[in-house]
PDB file of C-alpha atoms in Angstrom:
ATOM      1  CA  MET A  52     196.287  72.171  66.095  1.00 66.00           C
ATOM      2  CA  GLY A  53     193.076  70.428  67.136  1.00 78.00           C
ATOM      3  CA  GLN A  54     193.276  71.539  70.756  1.00 88.00           C
ATOM      4  CA  THR A  55     194.038  75.108  69.659  1.00 86.00           C
ATOM      5  CA  ARG A  56     190.899  75.147  67.524  1.00 87.00           C
ATOM      6  CA  GLU A  57     188.821  73.770  70.394  1.00 91.00           C
ATOM      7  CA  HIS A  58     190.082  76.554  72.647  1.00 91.00           C
ATOM      8  CA  ILE A  59     189.213  79.152  70.011  1.00 91.00           C
ATOM      9  CA  ILE A  60     185.655  77.838  69.698  1.00 90.00           C
ATOM     10  CA  LEU A  61     185.214  77.649  73.482  1.00 92.00           C
ATOM     11  CA  SER A  62     186.581  81.147  74.050  1.00 91.00           C
ATOM     12  CA  ARG A  63     184.291  82.639  71.424  1.00 89.00           C
ATOM     13  CA  GLY A  64     181.315  80.830  72.964  1.00 89.00           C
ATOM     14  CA  LEU A  65     182.203  82.384  76.314  1.00 89.00           C
ATOM     15  CA  GLY A  66     182.111  85.871  74.824  1.00 88.00           C
ATOM     16  CA  VAL A  67     185.829  86.489  74.396  1.00 91.00           C
ATOM     17  CA  SER A  68     186.370  89.167  71.759  1.00 91.00           C
ATOM     18  CA  GLN A  69     190.113  89.818  72.134  1.00 94.00           C
ATOM     19  CA  LEU A  70     192.740  87.169  71.686  1.00 95.00           C
ATOM     20  CA  ILE A  71     196.477  86.767  72.019  1.00 96.00           C
ATOM     21  CA  VAL A  72     197.879  83.786  70.164  1.00 96.00           C
ATOM     22  CA  VAL A  73     201.159  82.902  71.859  1.00 96.00           C
ATOM     23  CA  VAL A  74     203.514  81.079  69.532  1.00 96.00           C
ATOM     24  CA  ASN A  75     205.755  79.199  71.956  1.00 96.00           C
ATOM     25  CA  LYS A  76     208.960  77.222  71.362  1.00 94.00           C
ATOM     26  CA  LEU A  77     210.162  79.340  68.447  1.00 92.00           C
ATOM     27  CA  ASP A  78     213.601  79.093  70.036  1.00 92.00           C
ATOM     28  CA  ALA A  79     213.456  75.362  69.202  1.00 93.00           C
ATOM     29  CA  SER A  80     212.435  75.822  65.556  1.00 90.00           C
ATOM     30  CA  ASP A  81     214.868  75.191  62.717  1.00 90.00           C
ATOM     31  CA  PRO A  82     216.412  77.739  62.417  1.00 92.00           C
ATOM     32  CA  PRO A  83     215.825  79.201  65.903  1.00 93.00           C
ATOM     33  CA  TRP A  84     213.409  82.158  65.981  1.00 94.00           C
ATOM     34  CA  SER A  85     212.261  81.449  62.441  1.00 95.00           C
ATOM     35  CA  GLN A  86     210.042  84.200  61.068  1.00 96.00           C
ATOM     36  CA  GLN A  87     208.915  81.788  58.353  1.00 96.00           C
ATOM     37  CA  ARG A  88     207.623  79.320  60.986  1.00 96.00           C
ATOM     38  CA  PHE A  89     205.867  82.136  62.872  1.00 97.00           C
ATOM     39  CA  GLU A  90     204.173  83.386  59.682  1.00 97.00           C
ATOM     40  CA  HIS A  91     203.158  79.834  58.738  1.00 96.00           C
ATOM     41  CA  ILE A  92     201.404  79.333  62.078  1.00 95.00           C
ATOM     42  CA  LYS A  93     199.769  82.738  61.773  1.00 96.00           C
ATOM     43  CA  SER A  94     198.532  82.019  58.235  1.00 97.00           C
ATOM     44  CA  ARG A  95     197.044  78.686  59.346  1.00 95.00           C
ATOM     45  CA  LEU A  96     195.154  80.159  62.316  1.00 95.00           C
ATOM     46  CA  LEU A  97     193.919  83.517  61.008  1.00 96.00           C
ATOM     47  CA  PRO A  98     191.248  82.117  58.639  1.00 96.00           C
ATOM     48  CA  PHE A  99     189.893  79.920  61.448  1.00 95.00           C
ATOM     49  CA  LEU A 100     189.834  82.849  63.875  1.00 95.00           C
ATOM     50  CA  HIS A 101     187.988  85.006  61.343  1.00 95.00           C
ATOM     51  CA  SER A 102     185.471  82.244  60.620  1.00 94.00           C
ATOM     52  CA  ASN A 103     184.713  82.128  64.355  1.00 93.00           C
ATOM     53  CA  GLY A 104     183.939  85.824  64.548  1.00 93.00           C
ATOM     54  CA  PHE A 105     187.212  87.302  65.798  1.00 94.00           C
ATOM     55  CA  GLN A 106     188.073  90.669  64.246  1.00 95.00           C
ATOM     56  CA  GLN A 107     191.576  91.160  62.860  1.00 94.00           C
ATOM     57  CA  LYS A 108     192.160  94.248  64.994  1.00 95.00           C
ATOM     58  CA  ARG A 109     191.468  92.240  68.184  1.00 95.00           C
ATOM     59  CA  ILE A 110     193.933  89.411  67.459  1.00 96.00           C
ATOM     60  CA  ARG A 111     197.631  89.548  68.349  1.00 97.00           C
ATOM     61  CA  PHE A 112     200.283  86.959  67.620  1.00 97.00           C
ATOM     62  CA  ILE A 113     203.232  86.981  70.051  1.00 97.00           C
ATOM     63  CA  PRO A 114     206.370  84.811  69.635  1.00 97.00           C
ATOM     64  CA  ILE A 115     207.892  83.620  72.913  1.00 95.00           C
ATOM     65  CA  SER A 116     210.075  81.041  74.558  1.00 94.00           C
ATOM     66  CA  GLY A 117     208.359  79.884  77.712  1.00 92.00           C
ATOM     67  CA  LEU A 118     211.444  77.877  78.713  1.00 92.00           C
ATOM     68  CA  THR A 119     213.893  80.798  78.608  1.00 91.00           C
ATOM     69  CA  GLY A 120     211.350  83.579  79.140  1.00 92.00           C
ATOM     70  CA  VAL A 121     212.287  85.485  75.993  1.00 94.00           C
ATOM     71  CA  ASN A 122     209.537  87.953  75.068  1.00 95.00           C
ATOM     72  CA  VAL A 123     207.330  86.963  77.998  1.00 95.00           C
ATOM     73  CA  LYS A 124     208.142  89.866  80.306  1.00 94.00           C
ATOM     74  CA  GLU A 125     211.229  91.340  78.676  1.00 91.00           C
ATOM     75  CA  LYS A 126     213.325  91.021  75.556  1.00 86.00           C
ATOM     76  CA  LEU A 127     216.679  89.989  77.019  1.00 80.00           C
ATOM     77  CA  GLY A 128     219.674  87.939  75.972  1.00 81.00           C
ATOM     78  CA  LYS A 129     221.193  86.642  72.776  1.00 84.00           C
ATOM     79  CA  GLN A 130     217.980  84.871  71.760  1.00 85.00           C
ATOM     80  CA  ALA A 131     216.098  88.139  72.015  1.00 89.00           C
ATOM     81  CA  GLU A 132     218.571  89.637  69.545  1.00 90.00           C
ATOM     82  CA  GLU A 133     217.643  86.928  67.032  1.00 91.00           C
ATOM     83  CA  LEU A 134     213.954  87.614  67.557  1.00 93.00           C
ATOM     84  CA  ALA A 135     214.445  91.382  67.263  1.00 93.00           C
ATOM     85  CA  LYS A 136     215.722  90.939  63.693  1.00 93.00           C
ATOM     86  CA  TRP A 137     212.119  90.521  62.523  1.00 96.00           C
ATOM     87  CA  TYR A 138     209.733  91.057  65.465  1.00 95.00           C
ATOM     88  CA  ASN A 139     209.267  94.540  66.903  1.00 93.00           C
ATOM     89  CA  GLY A 140     205.926  94.055  68.641  1.00 95.00           C
ATOM     90  CA  PRO A 141     205.149  93.948  72.352  1.00 96.00           C
ATOM     91  CA  THR A 142     206.110  91.340  74.916  1.00 96.00           C
ATOM     92  CA  LEU A 143     203.383  88.989  76.120  1.00 97.00           C
ATOM     93  CA  LEU A 144     202.801  90.923  79.355  1.00 97.00           C
ATOM     94  CA  LYS A 145     202.652  94.246  77.495  1.00 97.00           C
ATOM     95  CA  ALA A 146     200.093  92.793  75.066  1.00 97.00           C
ATOM     96  CA  ILE A 147     197.976  91.583  78.008  1.00 96.00           C
ATOM     97  CA  ASP A 148     198.203  95.024  79.608  1.00 96.00           C
ATOM     98  CA  ASP A 149     196.988  96.546  76.318  1.00 94.00           C
ATOM     99  CA  PHE A 150     193.711  94.586  76.307  1.00 93.00           C
ATOM    100  CA  LEU A 151     190.639  96.788  76.171  1.00 89.00           C
ATOM    101  CA  PRO A 152     188.376  96.495  79.230  1.00 86.00           C
ATOM    102  CA  ALA A 153     185.400  94.200  78.672  1.00 79.00           C
ATOM    103  CA  GLN A 154     182.080  95.910  78.033  1.00 79.00           C
ATOM    104  CA  ARG A 155     179.419  94.499  80.327  1.00 75.00           C
ATOM    105  CA  ASN A 156     175.725  95.257  80.250  1.00 78.00           C
ATOM    106  CA  VAL A 157     174.770  95.559  83.902  1.00 74.00           C
TER     107      VAL A 157
END
């Protein structure tokens, strides 16, 4: 979790105001696609994100499997069915597409 916190601090220092937290390898959790594990990670990171100035409405948590590609571009396959039992949010690419354009003072 140390590296994750470093990345949060660095991103905030660079002016990032929107964040997607990708929770990878949930297919390898016990049990696979565990909502409890996802919520645990979320509950551990949210206070730290808030303390670094990120607003709740600009933070998204997305569960994925980078190895199999589940919920990266599409929700396909048997694993996606397990995930769909509790997660009805966007895929990673859809969440990226939904970012608000950065406001720049030129």
